[in-house]
Coordinates of C-alpha atoms in Angstrom, one line a residue:
X193 CA -18.6 -10.5 5.6
X194 CA -20.6 -8.2 3.3
X195 CA -21.9 -6.3 6.3
X196 CA -18.4 -5.7 7.6
X197 CA -17.2 -4.3 4.3
X198 CA -20.3 -2.1 3.9
X199 CA -19.8 -0.6 7.4
X200 CA -16.2 0.1 6.5
X201 CA -17.0 1.7 3.2
X202 CA -19.8 3.8 4.7
X203 CA -17.5 5.1 7.4
X204 CA -14.7 5.9 5.0
X205 CA -17.0 7.5 2.4
X206 CA -18.3 9.8 5.1
X207 CA -14.7 10.9 6.0
X208 CA -13.2 10.9 2.5
X209 CA -15.4 12.5 -0.1
X210 CA -15.0 11.4 -3.7
X211 CA -12.2 9.0 -3.3
X212 CA -14.1 5.7 -3.9
X213 CA -11.2 4.1 -5.7
X214 CA -8.7 5.0 -3.0
X215 CA -11.1 3.5 -0.3
X216 CA -11.4 0.2 -2.3
X217 CA -7.6 0.0 -2.8
X218 CA -7.0 0.6 1.0
X219 CA -9.5 -2.2 1.8
X220 CA -7.8 -4.5 -0.7
X221 CA -4.4 -3.9 1.0
X222 CA -5.9 -4.4 4.5
X223 CA -7.6 -7.7 3.6
X224 CA -4.6 -8.9 1.7
X225 CA -2.4 -8.3 4.8
X226 CA 0.0 -6.0 3.0
X227 CA 1.4 -2.5 3.3
X228 CA 0.5 0.4 1.0
X229 CA 2.3 3.4 -0.4
X230 CA 0.1 6.4 -1.2
X231 CA 1.7 8.9 -3.7
X232 CA 0.1 12.2 -4.8
X233 CA 0.4 15.9 -4.5
X234 CA -0.2 17.6 -1.1
X235 CA -3.7 18.3 0.2
X236 CA -5.6 15.5 -1.4
X237 CA -6.5 13.5 1.7
X238 CA -3.7 10.9 1.8
X239 CA -3.2 11.4 5.5
X240 CA -6.9 11.9 6.1
X241 CA -7.6 8.5 4.4
X242 CA -5.1 6.7 6.7
X243 CA -6.5 8.3 9.8
X244 CA -10.1 7.5 8.7
X245 CA -9.3 3.8 8.2
X246 CA -7.6 3.6 11.6
X247 CA -10.6 5.3 13.3
X248 CA -12.9 2.8 11.6
X249 CA -11.1 -0.2 13.2
X250 CA -10.9 -1.0 16.9
X251 CA -7.1 -1.0 16.7
X252 CA -4.1 1.0 18.0
X253 CA -2.9 3.7 15.6
X254 CA 0.3 5.8 15.5
X255 CA 1.5 8.5 13.1
X256 CA 5.2 8.9 12.4
X257 CA 6.2 12.2 10.7
X258 CA 9.3 11.3 8.8
X259 CA 12.0 14.1 8.8
X260 CA 15.7 14.2 7.8
X261 CA 16.8 14.2 11.5
X262 CA 14.8 11.1 12.4
X263 CA 16.9 8.2 13.8
X264 CA 16.1 4.4 13.5
X265 CA 15.5 4.2 17.2
X266 CA 12.8 6.9 16.9
X267 CA 10.8 4.4 14.8
X268 CA 11.6 1.0 16.3
X269 CA 12.3 2.0 19.9
X270 CA 15.6 1.5 21.7
X271 CA 17.2 0.2 24.9
X272 CA 17.3 2.9 27.5
X273 CA 19.6 2.8 30.5
X274 CA 17.8 2.7 33.8
X275 CA 19.9 4.4 36.4
X276 CA 18.0 3.0 39.4
X277 CA 18.5 -0.6 38.2
X278 CA 21.8 -0.2 36.3
X279 CA 20.4 -2.1 33.4
X280 CA 19.1 -1.4 29.9
X281 CA 15.3 -1.6 29.3
X282 CA 13.6 -1.7 25.9
X283 CA 11.3 1.3 25.3
X284 CA 8.9 0.5 22.4
X285 CA 8.8 2.9 19.5
X286 CA 5.8 4.1 17.5
X287 CA 6.0 1.1 15.1
X288 CA 4.7 -1.2 17.9
X289 CA 1.1 -0.4 16.9
X290 CA -1.6 -2.1 14.8
X291 CA -1.8 0.6 12.1
X292 CA 1.2 2.9 11.5
X293 CA 1.1 6.0 9.2
X294 CA 4.5 6.7 7.9
X295 CA 3.9 10.3 6.7
X296 CA 6.2 11.6 4.0
X297 CA 8.4 8.6 4.2
X298 CA 10.8 9.8 1.5
X299 CA 11.8 12.7 3.8
X300 CA 13.8 10.4 6.0
X301 CA 17.3 9.1 5.1
X302 CA 18.0 5.6 4.0
X303 CA 19.1 4.5 7.5
X304 CA 15.7 5.2 8.9
X305 CA 13.9 3.8 5.9
X306 CA 15.9 0.6 6.4
X307 CA 14.5 0.3 9.9
X308 CA 11.2 -0.5 8.4
X309 CA 12.5 -3.4 6.2
X310 CA 12.4 -6.1 8.8
X311 CA 9.2 -4.8 10.3
X312 CA 7.4 -4.8 6.9
X313 CA 8.8 -8.0 5.7
X314 CA 8.8 -10.2 8.8
X315 CA 6.4 -8.4 11.2
X316 CA 9.1 -8.1 13.8
X317 CA 11.9 -5.7 14.9
X318 CA 15.3 -6.3 16.3
X319 CA 16.9 -3.9 18.8
X320 CA 20.3 -4.9 20.0
X321 CA 20.3 -8.7 20.5
X322 CA 16.5 -9.0 21.2
X323 CA 13.7 -9.5 18.7
X324 CA 10.2 -8.2 19.3
X325 CA 7.1 -9.4 17.4
X326 CA 4.7 -6.9 16.0
X327 CA 0.9 -6.9 16.0
X328 CA -0.8 -9.6 13.9
X329 CA -2.7 -6.8 12.0
X330 CA 0.5 -4.6 11.6
X331 CA -0.4 -2.4 8.6
X332 CA 1.8 0.4 7.3
X333 CA 0.3 3.2 5.3
X334 CA 3.1 5.4 3.9
X335 CA 2.7 8.6 2.0
X336 CA 5.0 10.6 -0.3
X337 CA 4.8 13.7 -2.4
X338 CA 6.1 13.3 -5.9
X339 CA 6.2 17.0 -6.7
X340 CA 8.7 18.5 -4.3
X341 CA 12.0 16.5 -4.4
X342 CA 14.2 18.9 -2.5
X343 CA 15.4 17.3 0.7
X344 CA 14.0 13.9 -0.1
X345 CA 15.5 10.4 -0.2
X346 CA 14.1 8.1 -2.9
X347 CA 13.0 4.8 -1.5
X348 CA 15.3 1.9 -2.5
X349 CA 14.0 -0.9 -4.6
X350 CA 14.1 -3.3 -1.7
X351 CA 12.0 -1.0 0.4
X352 CA 9.5 -0.4 -2.5
X353 CA 9.1 -4.2 -3.0
X354 CA 7.9 -4.6 0.5
X355 CA 4.9 -2.5 -0.2
X356 CA 2.0 -4.7 -1.4
X357 CA 0.6 -1.8 -3.5
X358 CA 1.5 1.7 -4.6
X359 CA -1.6 3.8 -5.1
X360 CA -1.6 7.0 -7.1
X361 CA -3.9 9.6 -5.6
X362 CA -4.9 12.4 -7.9
X363 CA -6.8 15.7 -7.7
X364 CA -10.6 15.4 -7.4
X365 CA -13.0 16.6 -10.1
X366 CA -15.2 19.7 -10.0
X367 CA -18.2 18.1 -8.3
X368 CA -16.1 16.3 -5.8
X369 CA -14.2 19.6 -5.0
X370 CA -17.6 21.2 -4.2
X371 CA -18.6 18.4 -1.9
X372 CA -15.3 18.7 -0.1
X373 CA -15.8 22.4 0.3
X374 CA -19.3 22.0 1.7
X375 CA -18.2 19.1 4.0
X376 CA -15.3 21.1 5.5
X377 CA -17.5 24.2 5.9
X378 CA -20.1 22.2 7.8
X379 CA -17.4 20.6 10.0
X380 CA -16.0 24.0 10.8
X381 CA -19.4 25.3 11.8
X382 CA -19.7 22.5 14.3
X383 CA -16.2 22.8 15.7
X384 CA -14.4 20.3 13.5
X385 CA -15.1 16.8 12.3
X386 CA -17.1 14.5 14.5
X387 CA -15.2 11.7 16.2
X388 CA -17.0 8.4 15.7
X389 CA -16.6 5.0 17.4
X390 CA -14.9 2.2 15.5
X391 CA -17.3 0.3 13.3
X392 CA -15.4 -3.0 13.0
X393 CA -13.2 -5.0 15.4
X394 CA -9.8 -6.8 14.9
X395 CA -11.7 -10.1 14.8
X396 CA -13.8 -8.8 11.9
X397 CA -10.6 -7.9 9.9
X398 CA -9.0 -11.2 10.7
X399 CA -12.1 -13.0 9.5
X400 CA -12.0 -11.0 6.2
X401 CA -8.4 -11.9 5.7
X402 CA -9.1 -15.6 6.3
X403 CA -12.0 -15.5 3.9
X404 CA -9.7 -14.0 1.2
X405 CA -7.1 -16.7 1.7
X406 CA -9.7 -19.5 1.3
X407 CA -11.5 -18.0 -1.7
X408 CA -11.6 -20.2 -4.9
X409 CA -9.1 -19.4 -7.7
X410 CA -9.2 -21.5 -10.9
X411 CA -6.0 -22.8 -12.4
X412 CA -6.5 -20.6 -15.5
X413 CA -6.5 -17.4 -13.2
X414 CA -3.4 -18.6 -11.5
X415 CA -1.6 -19.1 -14.8
X416 CA -2.8 -15.7 -15.9
X417 CA -1.1 -14.2 -12.9
X418 CA 2.1 -16.0 -13.5
X419 CA 2.1 -15.1 -17.2
X420 CA 1.7 -11.4 -16.4
X421 CA 4.7 -11.7 -14.1
X422 CA 6.8 -13.5 -16.7
X423 CA 5.9 -10.9 -19.3
X424 CA 7.7 -8.2 -17.3
X425 CA 10.8 -10.4 -17.1
X426 CA 10.8 -11.9 -20.6
X427 CA 8.6 -9.6 -22.8
X428 CA 10.2 -11.0 -26.0
X429 CA 8.2 -14.2 -25.5
X430 CA 4.9 -12.3 -25.5
X431 CA 5.4 -9.6 -28.1
X432 CA 5.8 -10.1 -31.9
X433 CA 8.2 -7.1 -32.0
X434 CA 10.6 -8.9 -29.7
X435 CA 13.2 -6.2 -29.3
X436 CA 11.0 -3.2 -28.8
X437 CA 9.2 -4.2 -25.6
X438 CA 12.3 -6.0 -24.1
X439 CA 14.2 -2.7 -24.5
X440 CA 11.5 -0.9 -22.5
X441 CA 11.8 -2.8 -19.2
X442 CA 15.2 -2.9 -17.4
X443 CA 14.0 -5.3 -14.6
X444 CA 10.8 -7.2 -14.2
X445 CA 8.8 -7.7 -11.0
X446 CA 10.0 -10.0 -8.2
X447 CA 8.4 -13.3 -7.0
X448 CA 7.0 -11.2 -4.1
X449 CA 4.9 -9.5 -6.8
X450 CA 3.4 -12.8 -7.8
X451 CA 2.2 -13.4 -4.3
X452 CA 1.0 -9.8 -4.0
X453 CA -1.0 -10.1 -7.2
X454 CA -2.6 -13.3 -6.0
X455 CA -3.5 -11.9 -2.6
X456 CA -4.8 -8.6 -3.9
X457 CA -7.0 -10.4 -6.6
X458 CA -8.5 -12.5 -3.8
X459 CA -9.2 -9.5 -1.7
X460 CA -10.7 -7.6 -4.6
X461 CA -13.1 -10.5 -5.2
X462 CA -14.1 -10.5 -1.5
X463 CA -14.9 -6.8 -1.6
X464 CA -17.0 -7.4 -4.8
X465 CA -19.0 -10.0 -2.8
X466 CA -17.9 -13.1 -4.8
X467 CA -16.5 -16.4 -3.5
X468 CA -14.3 -16.9 -6.5
X469 CA -11.6 -14.9 -8.4
X470 CA -11.9 -13.8 -12.0
X471 CA -9.3 -12.4 -14.5
X472 CA -11.1 -9.0 -14.0
X473 CA -10.0 -9.1 -10.3
X474 CA -6.4 -9.5 -11.5
X475 CA -6.7 -6.7 -14.0
X476 CA -8.3 -4.4 -11.4
X477 CA -5.3 -4.6 -9.0
X478 CA -2.3 -5.3 -11.3
X479 CA -1.4 -1.6 -11.8
X480 CA -1.1 -1.0 -8.1
X481 CA 0.9 -4.2 -7.6
X482 CA 3.3 -3.8 -10.5
X483 CA 3.6 0.1 -10.6
X484 CA 6.5 0.4 -8.2
X485 CA 8.2 -2.9 -9.0
X486 CA 8.9 -2.5 -12.8
X487 CA 12.1 -0.7 -13.5
X488 CA 11.8 1.0 -16.9
X489 CA 14.8 1.3 -19.2
X490 CA 16.4 4.6 -20.3
X491 CA 14.7 4.2 -23.6
X492 CA 11.2 4.0 -22.0
X493 CA 12.0 7.1 -19.8
X494 CA 13.2 9.0 -22.9
X495 CA 9.9 8.2 -24.7
X496 CA 8.0 9.4 -21.6
X497 CA 6.4 6.0 -21.1
X498 CA 5.1 5.6 -17.6
X499 CA 5.0 2.3 -15.7
X500 CA 1.2 2.3 -16.0
X501 CA 1.5 2.5 -19.8
X502 CA 4.0 -0.4 -19.8
X503 CA 1.6 -2.4 -17.7
X504 CA -1.3 -1.6 -20.2
X505 CA 0.9 -2.9 -23.0
X506 CA 1.5 -6.1 -21.1
X507 CA -2.2 -6.5 -20.4
X508 CA -3.0 -6.1 -24.1
X509 CA -0.7 -8.9 -25.1
X510 CA -1.0 -11.5 -22.3
X511 CA -4.1 -13.7 -22.9
X512 CA -6.3 -15.4 -20.4
X513 CA -5.7 -19.1 -20.9

């Protein structure tokens, strides 16, 4: 398994310069069998990262550019009337692939976003009266730009909760920016980036996912996960100043977050090359798992407290048993 992870990392690091944390987070989501939302300003390799991951795996890939005029059938597919037979026949949409890039997902209206709910939650789609199963790998990588809000439709809480992780992608530092400049310049000299063959198969990914499910997790780590979840719902039980923290969180995370934190911690341990999960694995992924699920109160927003800061406060108070 270590060899598979190293091949994936080497391939992705060659395509995405200076985004080591993003690469690790994408691999965690892939191994944990969840979907991921990438949020960051334009031009920082969100789409490139999704394409590079798809190219590394021997899997089918499809990009959907979300726009305000998109219809649900444009995503899921629809029943098309066949004149020669006089019957309707299902024509598969772009979602019927292994890896789907939902580019600028918040540019599509709620009706289209809702078309993804069943697919992301149950790995199937329903068109008319028929239900069609999706790929066993089925992995959605969605992107959104938090800067420009004109003409966008914020994702509803039910949609956000179906994303295993929300990853914040920021601008690179000075040295990384120079590496990107040199890499793109070299690619331009040689007629664009070189296309490489996939480095892992679907069976390799399935084996990694199975390994993560079977990895050892002690009772103390399980309890730590549950206590972190409970601290978002009942912060008064974990903070001495009972009223202050309780007033900062309007709604805590869902039970789906408990499962997500468990799966992501296991996947993180696999990537680290261990056969057991530690509290550090939990802390390494908790921000990406909780970030989009905590609903801050008006008081927290007024004090400019981000969800990441609220999570840091929780981590400081919830002990490892």
